[in-house]
Every structure is written in structure tokens, then in C-alpha cells.
PDB file of C-alpha atoms and ligand atoms in Angstrom:
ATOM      1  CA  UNK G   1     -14.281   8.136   1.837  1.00  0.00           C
ATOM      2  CA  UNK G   2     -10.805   9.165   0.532  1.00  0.00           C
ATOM      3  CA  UNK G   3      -8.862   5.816  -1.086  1.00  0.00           C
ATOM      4  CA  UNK G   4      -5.663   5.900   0.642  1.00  0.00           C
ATOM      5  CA  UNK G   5      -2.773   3.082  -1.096  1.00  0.00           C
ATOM      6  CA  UNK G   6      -1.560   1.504   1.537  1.00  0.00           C
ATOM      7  CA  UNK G   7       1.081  -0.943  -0.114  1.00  0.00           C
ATOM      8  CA  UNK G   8       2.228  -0.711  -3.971  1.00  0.00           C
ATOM      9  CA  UNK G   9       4.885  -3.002  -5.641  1.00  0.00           C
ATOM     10  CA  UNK G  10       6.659  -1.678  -8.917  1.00  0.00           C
ATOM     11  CA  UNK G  11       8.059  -4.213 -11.212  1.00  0.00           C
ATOM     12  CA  UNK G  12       9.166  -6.248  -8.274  1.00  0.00           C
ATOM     13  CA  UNK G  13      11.664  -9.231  -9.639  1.00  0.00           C
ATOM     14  CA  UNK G  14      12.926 -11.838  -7.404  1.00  0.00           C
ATOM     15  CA  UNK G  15      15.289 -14.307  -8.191  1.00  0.00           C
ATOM     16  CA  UNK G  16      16.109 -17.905  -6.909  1.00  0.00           C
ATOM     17  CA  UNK G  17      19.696 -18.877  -7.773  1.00  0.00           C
ATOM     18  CA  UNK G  18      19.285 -17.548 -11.243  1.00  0.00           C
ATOM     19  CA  UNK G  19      15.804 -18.554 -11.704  1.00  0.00           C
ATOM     20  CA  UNK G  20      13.171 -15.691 -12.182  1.00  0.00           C
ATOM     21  CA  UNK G  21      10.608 -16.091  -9.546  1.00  0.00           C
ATOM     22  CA  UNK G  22       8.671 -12.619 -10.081  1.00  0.00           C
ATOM     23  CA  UNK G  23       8.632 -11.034 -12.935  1.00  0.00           C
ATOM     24  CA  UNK G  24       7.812  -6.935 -13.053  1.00  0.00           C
ATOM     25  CA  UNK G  25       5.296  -7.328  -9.953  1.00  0.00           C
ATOM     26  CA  UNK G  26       3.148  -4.554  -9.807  1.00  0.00           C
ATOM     27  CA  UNK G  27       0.117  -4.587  -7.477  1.00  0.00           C
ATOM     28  CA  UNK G  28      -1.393  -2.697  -4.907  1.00  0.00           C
ATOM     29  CA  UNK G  29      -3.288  -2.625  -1.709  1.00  0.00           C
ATOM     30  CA  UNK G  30      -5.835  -0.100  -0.714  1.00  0.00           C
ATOM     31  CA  UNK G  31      -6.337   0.860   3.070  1.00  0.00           C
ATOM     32  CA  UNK G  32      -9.195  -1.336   4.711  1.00  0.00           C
ATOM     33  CA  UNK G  33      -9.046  -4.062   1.856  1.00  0.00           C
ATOM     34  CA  UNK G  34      -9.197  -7.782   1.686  1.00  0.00           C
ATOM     35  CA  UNK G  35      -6.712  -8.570  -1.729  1.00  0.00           C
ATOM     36  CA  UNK G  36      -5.942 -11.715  -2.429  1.00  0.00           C
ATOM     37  CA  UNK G  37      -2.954 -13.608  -4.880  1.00  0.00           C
ATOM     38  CA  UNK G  38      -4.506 -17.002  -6.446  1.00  0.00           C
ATOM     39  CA  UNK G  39      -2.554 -19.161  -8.821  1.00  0.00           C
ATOM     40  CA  UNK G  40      -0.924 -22.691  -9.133  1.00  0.00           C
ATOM     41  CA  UNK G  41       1.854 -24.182  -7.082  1.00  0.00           C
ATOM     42  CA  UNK G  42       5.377 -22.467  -7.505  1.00  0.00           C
ATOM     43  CA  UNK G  43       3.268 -19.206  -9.390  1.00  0.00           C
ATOM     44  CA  UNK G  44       5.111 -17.234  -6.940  1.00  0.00           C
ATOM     45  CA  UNK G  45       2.541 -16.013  -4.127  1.00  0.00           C
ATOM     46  CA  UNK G  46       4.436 -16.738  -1.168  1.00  0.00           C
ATOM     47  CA  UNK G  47       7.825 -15.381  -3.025  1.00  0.00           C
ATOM     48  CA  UNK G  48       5.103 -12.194  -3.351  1.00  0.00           C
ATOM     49  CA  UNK G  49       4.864 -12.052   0.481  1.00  0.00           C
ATOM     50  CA  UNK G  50       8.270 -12.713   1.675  1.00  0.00           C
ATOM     51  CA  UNK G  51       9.238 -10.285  -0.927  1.00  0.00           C
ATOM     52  CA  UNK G  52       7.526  -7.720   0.746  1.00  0.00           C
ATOM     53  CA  UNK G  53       8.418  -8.480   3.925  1.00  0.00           C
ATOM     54  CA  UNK G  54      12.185  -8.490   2.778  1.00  0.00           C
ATOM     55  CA  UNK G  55      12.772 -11.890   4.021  1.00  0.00           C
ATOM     56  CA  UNK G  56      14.141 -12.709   0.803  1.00  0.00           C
ATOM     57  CA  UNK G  57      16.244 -10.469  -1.678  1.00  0.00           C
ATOM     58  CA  UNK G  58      14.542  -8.866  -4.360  1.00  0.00           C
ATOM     59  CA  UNK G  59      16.728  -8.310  -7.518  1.00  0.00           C
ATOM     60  CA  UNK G  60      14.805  -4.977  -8.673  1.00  0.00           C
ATOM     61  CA  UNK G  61      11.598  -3.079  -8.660  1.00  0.00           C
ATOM     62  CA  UNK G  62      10.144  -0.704  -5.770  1.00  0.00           C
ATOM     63  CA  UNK G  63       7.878  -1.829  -2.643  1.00  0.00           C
ATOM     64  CA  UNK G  64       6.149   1.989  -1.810  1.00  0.00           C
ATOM     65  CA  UNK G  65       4.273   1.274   2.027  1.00  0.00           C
ATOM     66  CA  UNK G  66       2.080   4.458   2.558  1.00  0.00           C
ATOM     67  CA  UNK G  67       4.122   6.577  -0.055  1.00  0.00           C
ATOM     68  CA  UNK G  68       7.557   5.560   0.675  1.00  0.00           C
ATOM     69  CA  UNK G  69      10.274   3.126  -0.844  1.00  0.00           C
ATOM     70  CA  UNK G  70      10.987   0.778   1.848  1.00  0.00           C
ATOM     71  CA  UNK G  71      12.984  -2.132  -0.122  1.00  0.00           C
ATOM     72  CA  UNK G  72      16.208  -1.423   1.794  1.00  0.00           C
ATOM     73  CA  UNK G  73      14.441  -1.645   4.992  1.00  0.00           C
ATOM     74  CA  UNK G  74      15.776  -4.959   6.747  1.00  0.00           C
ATOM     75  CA  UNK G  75      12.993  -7.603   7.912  1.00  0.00           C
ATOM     76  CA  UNK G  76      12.464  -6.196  11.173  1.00  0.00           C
ATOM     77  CA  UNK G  77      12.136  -2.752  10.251  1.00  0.00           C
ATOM     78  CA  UNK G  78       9.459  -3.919   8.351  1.00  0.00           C
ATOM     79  CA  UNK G  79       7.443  -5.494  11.394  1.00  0.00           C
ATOM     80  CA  UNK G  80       8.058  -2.291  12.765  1.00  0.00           C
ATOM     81  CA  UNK G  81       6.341  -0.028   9.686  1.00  0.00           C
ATOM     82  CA  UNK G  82       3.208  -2.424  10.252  1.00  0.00           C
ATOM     83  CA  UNK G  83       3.550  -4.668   8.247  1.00  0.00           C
ATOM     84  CA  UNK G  84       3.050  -8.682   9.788  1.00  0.00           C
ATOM     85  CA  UNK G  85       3.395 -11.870   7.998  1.00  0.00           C
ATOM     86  CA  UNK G  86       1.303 -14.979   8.582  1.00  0.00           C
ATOM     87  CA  UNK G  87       3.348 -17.397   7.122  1.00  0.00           C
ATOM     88  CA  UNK G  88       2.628 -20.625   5.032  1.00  0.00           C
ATOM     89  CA  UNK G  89       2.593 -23.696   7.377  1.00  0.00           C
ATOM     90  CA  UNK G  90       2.131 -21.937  10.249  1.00  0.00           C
ATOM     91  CA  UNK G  91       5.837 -21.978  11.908  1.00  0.00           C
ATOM     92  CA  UNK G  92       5.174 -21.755  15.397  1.00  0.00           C
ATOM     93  CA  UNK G  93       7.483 -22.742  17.718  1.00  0.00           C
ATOM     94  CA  UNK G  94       6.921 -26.358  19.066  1.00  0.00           C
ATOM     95  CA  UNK G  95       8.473 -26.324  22.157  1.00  0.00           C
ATOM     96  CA  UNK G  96       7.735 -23.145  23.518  1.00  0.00           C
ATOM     97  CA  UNK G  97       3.896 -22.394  25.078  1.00  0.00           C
ATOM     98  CA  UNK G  98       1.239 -20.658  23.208  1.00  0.00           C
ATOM     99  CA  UNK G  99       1.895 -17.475  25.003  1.00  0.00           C
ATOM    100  CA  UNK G 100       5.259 -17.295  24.813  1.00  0.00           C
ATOM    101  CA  UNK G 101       4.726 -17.829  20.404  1.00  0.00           C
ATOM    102  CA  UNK G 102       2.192 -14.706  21.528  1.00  0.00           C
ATOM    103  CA  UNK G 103       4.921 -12.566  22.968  1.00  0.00           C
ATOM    104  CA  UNK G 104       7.510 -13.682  20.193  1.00  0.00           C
ATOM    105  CA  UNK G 105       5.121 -11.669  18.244  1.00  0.00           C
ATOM    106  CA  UNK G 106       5.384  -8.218  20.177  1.00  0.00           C
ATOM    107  CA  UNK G 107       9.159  -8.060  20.140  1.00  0.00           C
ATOM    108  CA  UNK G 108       9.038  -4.962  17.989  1.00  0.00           C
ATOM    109  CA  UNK G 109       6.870  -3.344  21.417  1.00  0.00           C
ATOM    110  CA  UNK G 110       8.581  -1.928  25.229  1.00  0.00           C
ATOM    111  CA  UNK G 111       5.445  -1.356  26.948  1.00  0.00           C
ATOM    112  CA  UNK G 112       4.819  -4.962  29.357  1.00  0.00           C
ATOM    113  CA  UNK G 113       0.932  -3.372  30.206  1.00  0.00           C
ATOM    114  CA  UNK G 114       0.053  -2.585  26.556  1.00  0.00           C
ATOM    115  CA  UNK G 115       1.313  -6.054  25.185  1.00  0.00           C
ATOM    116  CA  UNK G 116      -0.632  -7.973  28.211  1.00  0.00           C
ATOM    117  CA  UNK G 117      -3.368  -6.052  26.701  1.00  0.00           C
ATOM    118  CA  UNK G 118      -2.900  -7.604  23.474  1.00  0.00           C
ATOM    119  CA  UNK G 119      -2.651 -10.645  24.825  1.00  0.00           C
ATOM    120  CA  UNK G 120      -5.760 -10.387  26.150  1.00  0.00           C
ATOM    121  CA  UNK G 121      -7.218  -8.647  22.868  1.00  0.00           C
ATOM    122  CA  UNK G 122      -5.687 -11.705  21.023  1.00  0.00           C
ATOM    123  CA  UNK G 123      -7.563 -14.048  23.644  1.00  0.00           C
ATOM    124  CA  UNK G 124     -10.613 -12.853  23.136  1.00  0.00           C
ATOM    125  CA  UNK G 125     -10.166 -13.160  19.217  1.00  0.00           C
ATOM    126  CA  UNK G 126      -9.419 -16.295  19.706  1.00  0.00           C
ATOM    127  CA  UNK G 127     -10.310 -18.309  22.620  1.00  0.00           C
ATOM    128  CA  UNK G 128      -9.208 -21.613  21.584  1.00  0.00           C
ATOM    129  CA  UNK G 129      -5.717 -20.047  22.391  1.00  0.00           C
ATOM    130  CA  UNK G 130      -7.159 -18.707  25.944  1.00  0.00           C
ATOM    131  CA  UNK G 131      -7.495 -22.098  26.673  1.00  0.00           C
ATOM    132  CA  UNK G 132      -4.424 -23.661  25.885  1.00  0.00           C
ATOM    133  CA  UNK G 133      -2.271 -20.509  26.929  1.00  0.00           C
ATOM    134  CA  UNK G 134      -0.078 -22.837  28.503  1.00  0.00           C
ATOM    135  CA  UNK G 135       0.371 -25.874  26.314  1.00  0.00           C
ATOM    136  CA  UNK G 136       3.439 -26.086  23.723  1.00  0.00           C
ATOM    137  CA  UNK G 137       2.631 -24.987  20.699  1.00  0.00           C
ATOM    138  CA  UNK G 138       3.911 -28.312  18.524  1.00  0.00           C
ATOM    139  CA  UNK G 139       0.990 -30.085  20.716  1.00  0.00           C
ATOM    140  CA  UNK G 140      -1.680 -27.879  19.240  1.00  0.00           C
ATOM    141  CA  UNK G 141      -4.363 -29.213  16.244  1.00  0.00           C
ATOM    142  CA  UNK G 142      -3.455 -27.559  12.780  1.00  0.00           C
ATOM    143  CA  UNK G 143      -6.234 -25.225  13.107  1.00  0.00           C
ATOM    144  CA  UNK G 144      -5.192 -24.048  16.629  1.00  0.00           C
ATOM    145  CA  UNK G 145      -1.657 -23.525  15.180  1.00  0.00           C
ATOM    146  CA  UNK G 146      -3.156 -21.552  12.356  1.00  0.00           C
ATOM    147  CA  UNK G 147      -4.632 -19.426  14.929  1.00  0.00           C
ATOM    148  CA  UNK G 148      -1.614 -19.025  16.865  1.00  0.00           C
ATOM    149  CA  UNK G 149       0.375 -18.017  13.926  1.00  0.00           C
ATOM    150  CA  UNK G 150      -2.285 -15.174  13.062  1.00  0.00           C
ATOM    151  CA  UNK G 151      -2.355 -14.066  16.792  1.00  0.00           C
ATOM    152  CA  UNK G 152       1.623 -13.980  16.859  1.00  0.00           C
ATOM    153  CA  UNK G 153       1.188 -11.339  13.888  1.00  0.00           C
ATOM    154  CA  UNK G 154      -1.224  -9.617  15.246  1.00  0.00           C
ATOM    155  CA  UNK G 155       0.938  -8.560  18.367  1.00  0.00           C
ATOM    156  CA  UNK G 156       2.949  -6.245  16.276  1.00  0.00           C
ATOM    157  CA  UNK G 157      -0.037  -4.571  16.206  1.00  0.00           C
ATOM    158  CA  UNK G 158       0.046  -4.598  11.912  1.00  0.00           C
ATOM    159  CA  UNK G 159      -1.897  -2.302   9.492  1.00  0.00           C
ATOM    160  CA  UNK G 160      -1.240  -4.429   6.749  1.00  0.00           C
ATOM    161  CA  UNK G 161      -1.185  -8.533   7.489  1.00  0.00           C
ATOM    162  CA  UNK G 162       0.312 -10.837   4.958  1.00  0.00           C
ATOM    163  CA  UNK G 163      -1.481 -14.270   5.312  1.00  0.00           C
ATOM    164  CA  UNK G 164      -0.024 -17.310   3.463  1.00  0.00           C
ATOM    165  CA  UNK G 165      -2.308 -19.968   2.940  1.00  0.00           C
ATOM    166  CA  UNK G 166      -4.366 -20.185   6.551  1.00  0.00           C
ATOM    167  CA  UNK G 167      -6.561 -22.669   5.019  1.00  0.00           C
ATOM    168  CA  UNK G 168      -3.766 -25.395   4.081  1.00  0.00           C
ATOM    169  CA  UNK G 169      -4.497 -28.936   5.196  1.00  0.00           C
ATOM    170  CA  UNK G 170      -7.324 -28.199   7.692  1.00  0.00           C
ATOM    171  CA  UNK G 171     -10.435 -29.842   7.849  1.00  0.00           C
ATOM    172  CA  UNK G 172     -14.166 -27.639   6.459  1.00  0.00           C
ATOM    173  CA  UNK G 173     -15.249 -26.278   9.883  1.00  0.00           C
ATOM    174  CA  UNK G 174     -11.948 -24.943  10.564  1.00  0.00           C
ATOM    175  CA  UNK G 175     -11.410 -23.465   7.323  1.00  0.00           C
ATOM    176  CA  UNK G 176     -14.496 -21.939   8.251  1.00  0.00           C
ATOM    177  CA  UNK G 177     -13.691 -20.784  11.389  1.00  0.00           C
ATOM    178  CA  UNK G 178     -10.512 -19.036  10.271  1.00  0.00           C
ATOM    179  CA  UNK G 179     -11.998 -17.188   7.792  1.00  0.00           C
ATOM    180  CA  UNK G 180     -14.684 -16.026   9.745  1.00  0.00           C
ATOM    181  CA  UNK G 181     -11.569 -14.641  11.691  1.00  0.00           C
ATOM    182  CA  UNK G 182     -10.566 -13.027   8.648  1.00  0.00           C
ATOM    183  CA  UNK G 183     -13.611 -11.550   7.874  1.00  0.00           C
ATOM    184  CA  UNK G 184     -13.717 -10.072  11.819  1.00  0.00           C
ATOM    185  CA  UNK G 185      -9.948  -8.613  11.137  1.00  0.00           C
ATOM    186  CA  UNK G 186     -11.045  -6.703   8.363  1.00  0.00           C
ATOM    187  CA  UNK G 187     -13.607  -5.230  10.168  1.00  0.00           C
ATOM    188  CA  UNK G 188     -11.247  -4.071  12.992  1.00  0.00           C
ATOM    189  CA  UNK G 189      -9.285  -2.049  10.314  1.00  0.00           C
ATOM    190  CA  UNK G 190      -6.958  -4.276   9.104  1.00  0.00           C
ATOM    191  CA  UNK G 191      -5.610  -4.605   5.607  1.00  0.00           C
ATOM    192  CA  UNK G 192      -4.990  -8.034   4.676  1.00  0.00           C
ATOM    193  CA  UNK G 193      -3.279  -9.814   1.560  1.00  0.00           C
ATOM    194  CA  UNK G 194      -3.906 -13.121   1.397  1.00  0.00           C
ATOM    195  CA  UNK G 195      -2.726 -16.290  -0.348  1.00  0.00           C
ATOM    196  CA  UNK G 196      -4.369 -19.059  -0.538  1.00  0.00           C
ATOM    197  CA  UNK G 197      -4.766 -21.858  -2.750  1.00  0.00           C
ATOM    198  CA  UNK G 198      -8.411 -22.120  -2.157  1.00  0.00           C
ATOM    199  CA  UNK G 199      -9.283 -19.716  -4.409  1.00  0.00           C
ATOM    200  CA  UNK G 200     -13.156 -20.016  -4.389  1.00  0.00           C
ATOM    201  CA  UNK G 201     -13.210 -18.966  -0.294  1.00  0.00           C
ATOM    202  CA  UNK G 202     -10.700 -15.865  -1.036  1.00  0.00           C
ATOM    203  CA  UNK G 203     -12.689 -14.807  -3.703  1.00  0.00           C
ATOM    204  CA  UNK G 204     -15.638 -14.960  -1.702  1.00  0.00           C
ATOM    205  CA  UNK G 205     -13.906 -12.737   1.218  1.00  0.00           C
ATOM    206  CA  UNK G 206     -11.684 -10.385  -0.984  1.00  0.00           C
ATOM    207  CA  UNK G 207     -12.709  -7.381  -2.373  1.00  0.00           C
ATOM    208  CA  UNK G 208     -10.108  -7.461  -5.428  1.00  0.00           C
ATOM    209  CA  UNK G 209      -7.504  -9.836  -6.994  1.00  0.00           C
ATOM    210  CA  UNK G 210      -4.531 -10.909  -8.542  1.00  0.00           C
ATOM    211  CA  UNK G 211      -3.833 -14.307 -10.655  1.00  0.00           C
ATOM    212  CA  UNK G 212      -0.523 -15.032 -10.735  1.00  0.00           C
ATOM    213  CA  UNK G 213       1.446 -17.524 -13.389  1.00  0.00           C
ATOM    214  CA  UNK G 214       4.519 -18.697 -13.419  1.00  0.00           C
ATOM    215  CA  UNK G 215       5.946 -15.528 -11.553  1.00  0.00           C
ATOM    216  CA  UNK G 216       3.706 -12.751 -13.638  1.00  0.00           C
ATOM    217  CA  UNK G 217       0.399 -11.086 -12.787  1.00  0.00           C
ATOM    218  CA  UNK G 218      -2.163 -12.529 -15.608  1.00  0.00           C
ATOM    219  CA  UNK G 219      -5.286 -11.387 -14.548  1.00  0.00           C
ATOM    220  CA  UNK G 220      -6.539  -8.864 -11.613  1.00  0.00           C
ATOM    221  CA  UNK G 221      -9.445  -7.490 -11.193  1.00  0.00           C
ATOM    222  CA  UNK G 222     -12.484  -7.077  -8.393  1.00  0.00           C
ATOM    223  CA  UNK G 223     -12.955 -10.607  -6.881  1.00  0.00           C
ATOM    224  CA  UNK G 224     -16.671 -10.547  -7.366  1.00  0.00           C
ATOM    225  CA  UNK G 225     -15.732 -10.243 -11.213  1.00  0.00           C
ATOM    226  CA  UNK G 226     -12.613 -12.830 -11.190  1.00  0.00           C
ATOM    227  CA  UNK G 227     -15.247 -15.187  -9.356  1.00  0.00           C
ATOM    228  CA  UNK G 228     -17.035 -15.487 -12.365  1.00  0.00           C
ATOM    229  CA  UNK G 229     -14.353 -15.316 -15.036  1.00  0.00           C
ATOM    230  CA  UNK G 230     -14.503 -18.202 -17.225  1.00  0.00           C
ATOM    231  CA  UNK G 231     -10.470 -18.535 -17.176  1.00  0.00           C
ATOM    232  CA  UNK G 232     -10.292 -18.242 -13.373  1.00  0.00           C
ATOM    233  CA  UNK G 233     -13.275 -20.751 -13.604  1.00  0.00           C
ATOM    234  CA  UNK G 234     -11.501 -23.007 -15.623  1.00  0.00           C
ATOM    235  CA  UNK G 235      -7.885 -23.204 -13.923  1.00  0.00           C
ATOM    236  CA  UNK G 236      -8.489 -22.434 -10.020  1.00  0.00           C
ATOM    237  CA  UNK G 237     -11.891 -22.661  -9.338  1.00  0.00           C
ATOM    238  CA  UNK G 238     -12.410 -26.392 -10.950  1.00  0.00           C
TER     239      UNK G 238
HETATM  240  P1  LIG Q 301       3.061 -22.886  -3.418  1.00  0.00           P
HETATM  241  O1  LIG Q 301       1.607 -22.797  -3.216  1.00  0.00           O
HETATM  242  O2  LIG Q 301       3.514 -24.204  -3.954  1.00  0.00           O
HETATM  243  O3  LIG Q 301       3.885 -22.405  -2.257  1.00  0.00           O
HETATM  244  P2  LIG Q 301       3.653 -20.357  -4.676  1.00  0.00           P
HETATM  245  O4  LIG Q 301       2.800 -19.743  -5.734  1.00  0.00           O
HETATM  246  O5  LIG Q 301       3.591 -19.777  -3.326  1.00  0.00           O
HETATM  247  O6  LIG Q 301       3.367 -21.903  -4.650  1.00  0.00           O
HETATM  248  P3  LIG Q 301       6.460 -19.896  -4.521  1.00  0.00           P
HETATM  249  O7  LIG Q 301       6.672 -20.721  -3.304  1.00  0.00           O
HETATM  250  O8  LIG Q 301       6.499 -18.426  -4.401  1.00  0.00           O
HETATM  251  O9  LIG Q 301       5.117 -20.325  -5.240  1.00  0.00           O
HETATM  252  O10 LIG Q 301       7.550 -20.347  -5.614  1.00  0.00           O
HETATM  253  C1  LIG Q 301       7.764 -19.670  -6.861  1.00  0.00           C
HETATM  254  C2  LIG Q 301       8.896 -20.349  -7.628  1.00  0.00           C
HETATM  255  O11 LIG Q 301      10.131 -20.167  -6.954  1.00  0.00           O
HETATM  256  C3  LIG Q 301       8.719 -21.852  -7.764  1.00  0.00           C
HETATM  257  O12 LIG Q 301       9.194 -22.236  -9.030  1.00  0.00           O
HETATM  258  C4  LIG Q 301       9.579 -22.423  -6.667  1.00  0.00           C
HETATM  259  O13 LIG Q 301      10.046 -23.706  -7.010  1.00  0.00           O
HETATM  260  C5  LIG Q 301      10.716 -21.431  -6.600  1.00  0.00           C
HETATM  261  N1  LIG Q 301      11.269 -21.307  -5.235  1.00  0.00           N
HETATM  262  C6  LIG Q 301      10.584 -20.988  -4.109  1.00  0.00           C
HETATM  263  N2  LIG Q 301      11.399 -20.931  -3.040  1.00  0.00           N
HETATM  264  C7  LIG Q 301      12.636 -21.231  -3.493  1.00  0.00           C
HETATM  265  C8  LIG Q 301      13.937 -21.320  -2.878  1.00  0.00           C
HETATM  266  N3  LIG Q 301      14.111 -21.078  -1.577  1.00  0.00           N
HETATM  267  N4  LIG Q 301      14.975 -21.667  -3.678  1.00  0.00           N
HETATM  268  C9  LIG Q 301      14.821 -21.882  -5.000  1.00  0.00           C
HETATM  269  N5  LIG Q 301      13.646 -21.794  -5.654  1.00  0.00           N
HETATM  270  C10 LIG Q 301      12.556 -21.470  -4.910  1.00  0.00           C
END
């Protein structure tokens, strides 16, 4: 099977009032892969993510998506290329129902049949959501707003899916859950970089890695090898 780059980040920089958040980012993301970003709080993996999906200014450095340099493209333009971001602590919104968080998410799409289809599709992924189609989305658990905040990406219908941190402050079986989820989305064809700050469970679903420090890649490699890597050992995996 032909490798096919799918996302690629050239000495990305970001800056925050004058502070250097990223430092000469380079990574990339093959077609069909799980990759995940570990490191410590404030290392700079959810400044990765909104980097990419331009909802924060990036001072210099490329962000190539199949080939091409999209870092002028503005946020939505970026939905629109495929690209979908999860985002850390969920951010649903409270008062408004599950579904309409669900069609929040398919704003980039015209066609009312095909995006009742992915409703449905998104249903069946997750049926927690059937259930509660109709309650506001502040009223859900953590774990059912976790869900709803993966669904709501999913409408755009994304090759590539940025998830930050779906296993933040939820109880064992949910973790679980969601990253059985994960695992299921992969199989469906999507490409998925993922954040999280349980680095032992996205080790265990990625296929490759990057450890990030105070704003600069340290360490990458396949996750199977960075599982077992005495300094990964030592600083994330306790
Ligand atoms: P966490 O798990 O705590 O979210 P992280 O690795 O995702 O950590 P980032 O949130 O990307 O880290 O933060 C990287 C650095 O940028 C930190 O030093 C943080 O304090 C700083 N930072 C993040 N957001 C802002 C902001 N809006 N304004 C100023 N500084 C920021």
C-alpha cells in the first residue's frame, strides 16, 4: 500500500504575546494513522492543534495538508479541506440540544438528506447521543459531552480529526469507551491526531508519536517503541 502524507508541519512557531509557544514544529501524519502528541502541561499540544486548525496565529513555518500550504487558509476553510477539531474540554453548547451541537457540526455541508444521514451515521456510533437527541447539551455526563463533541466533528465529514484530550476528567469505563470509539474511527478511514495527557492509553492506540517539551519536539518515534522508552517511562508514563 502506497504511504500517502496526509498532514506535514514545517518549523511551525507560534507565539503567545511574545512568548514562544512552538518552536520549529515539524511533524507529520500519514493517511489512515493514529499519531499522537504526549508531554507535560503547557508543552504546547493543544497550541499544536489549534495551530493547525488556524484558530490561532502562527508566527512562521508551513502547515502542507495533502501537498499544499494551507497556513493562510482562515479557520473555516480549514473545516472545509477536512480537517475537524475535537477540542480540549469538550465545548459544546449548553443550552442548545444534542442535535442541534450535531448540526452545528455540518455547517460547512448544503445537502438537508445527506446531513440527516450523518446524523443517523453519528447515532449509530454513538447511541448514548440517540438517546438524549433532545436533551441540552450542558445537562449531559462528561463522557456523553465527550461524545457529542467527537460527533459534532465528525459531521464535517473530516479526513483528518484533531482530538484534544477526550480522556480528561472522566471516570475508567468511559475512558474506555471513548477510546474504543477511537479505535472504531480509525477503522472507518479516519486519520486522527490525538492529545492526550494519558499517555500510556495513546500509546497503546497510536501507531507513532511525538513528545513534546516546553514547545519543541524531543522525542518521536513508533508508539510501540516510545512505550517502552526508558525517558518516556520515566516522565509520562510514571
Ligand atoms: P495542557 O495539557 O495544560 O493544555 P499543552 O501541552 O496543551 O498543555 P498549551 O495549552 O499548548 O499546552 O500551552 C503551551 C504554552 O502556551 C503554555 O506555556 C501556556 O501557558 C501558553 N499559552 C497557551 N494558551 C495561551 C494563551 N491564550 N495566551 C497566552 N499563553 C498561552
Amino acid at each position: 500500500m502506497n504511504t500517502i502524507t496526509i498532514l506535514e508541519t514545517k518549523d511551525l512557531c507560534v507565539n503567545y504575546s511574545g512568548i514562544q509557544a512552538l518552536k520549529n514544529i515539524n511533524l507529520y501524519i500519514n493517511s489512515g494513522e493514529v499519531v499522537t502528541l504526549i508531554g507535560a502541561n503547557g508543552a504546547g499540544k493543544t497550541t499544536t492543534l489549534r495551530a493547525i486548525s488556524k484558530i490561532i496565529n502562527i508566527k512562521s513555518g508551513e502547515i502542507l495538508y495533502s501537498g499544499r500550504n494551507i497556513i493562510k487558509r482562515p479557520p473555516h476553510e480549514i473545516v472545509k479541506l477536512g480537517i475537524a477539531h475535537s477540542p480540549e474540554g469538550r465545548r459544546v453548547l449548553a443550552k442548545q440540544t444534542v442535535y442541534d451541537n450535531l448540526m452545528l457540526g455540518a455547517f460547512i455541508h448544503n445537502d438537508k438528506a445527506k446531513i440527516q444521514a450523518d446524523i443517523k451515521h453519528q447515532f449509530e456510533l454513538f447511541p448514548r447521543l440517540a438517546e438524549r437527541r433532545n436533551q441540552l447539551a450542558g445537562t449531559l455526563s462528561g463522557g456523553e459531552q465527550q461524545m457529542l463533541a467527537i460527533a459534532r466533528a465528525l459531521m464535517s465529514r473530516p479526513k483528518l480529526l484533531l482530538l484534544d484530550e477526550p480522556s480528561l476528567g472522566l471516570a475508567p469505563a468511559i475512558v474506555k469507551e471513548i477510546f474504543t470509539i477511537i479505535q472504531n474511527l480509525r477503522e472507518t478511514g479516519v486519520t486522527i491526531l490525538l492529545v492526550e495527557q494519558n499517555a500510556n492509553l495513546a500509546l497503546q492506540i497510536a501507531d507513532r508519536g511525538y513528545v513534546l517539551e516546553a514547545g519543541s519536539i524531543t522525542l518521536t518515534g513508533a508508539a510501540s517503541e516510545l512505550i517502552t522508552d526508558e525517558r518516556v517511562m520515566k516522565a509520562y508514563l510514571g
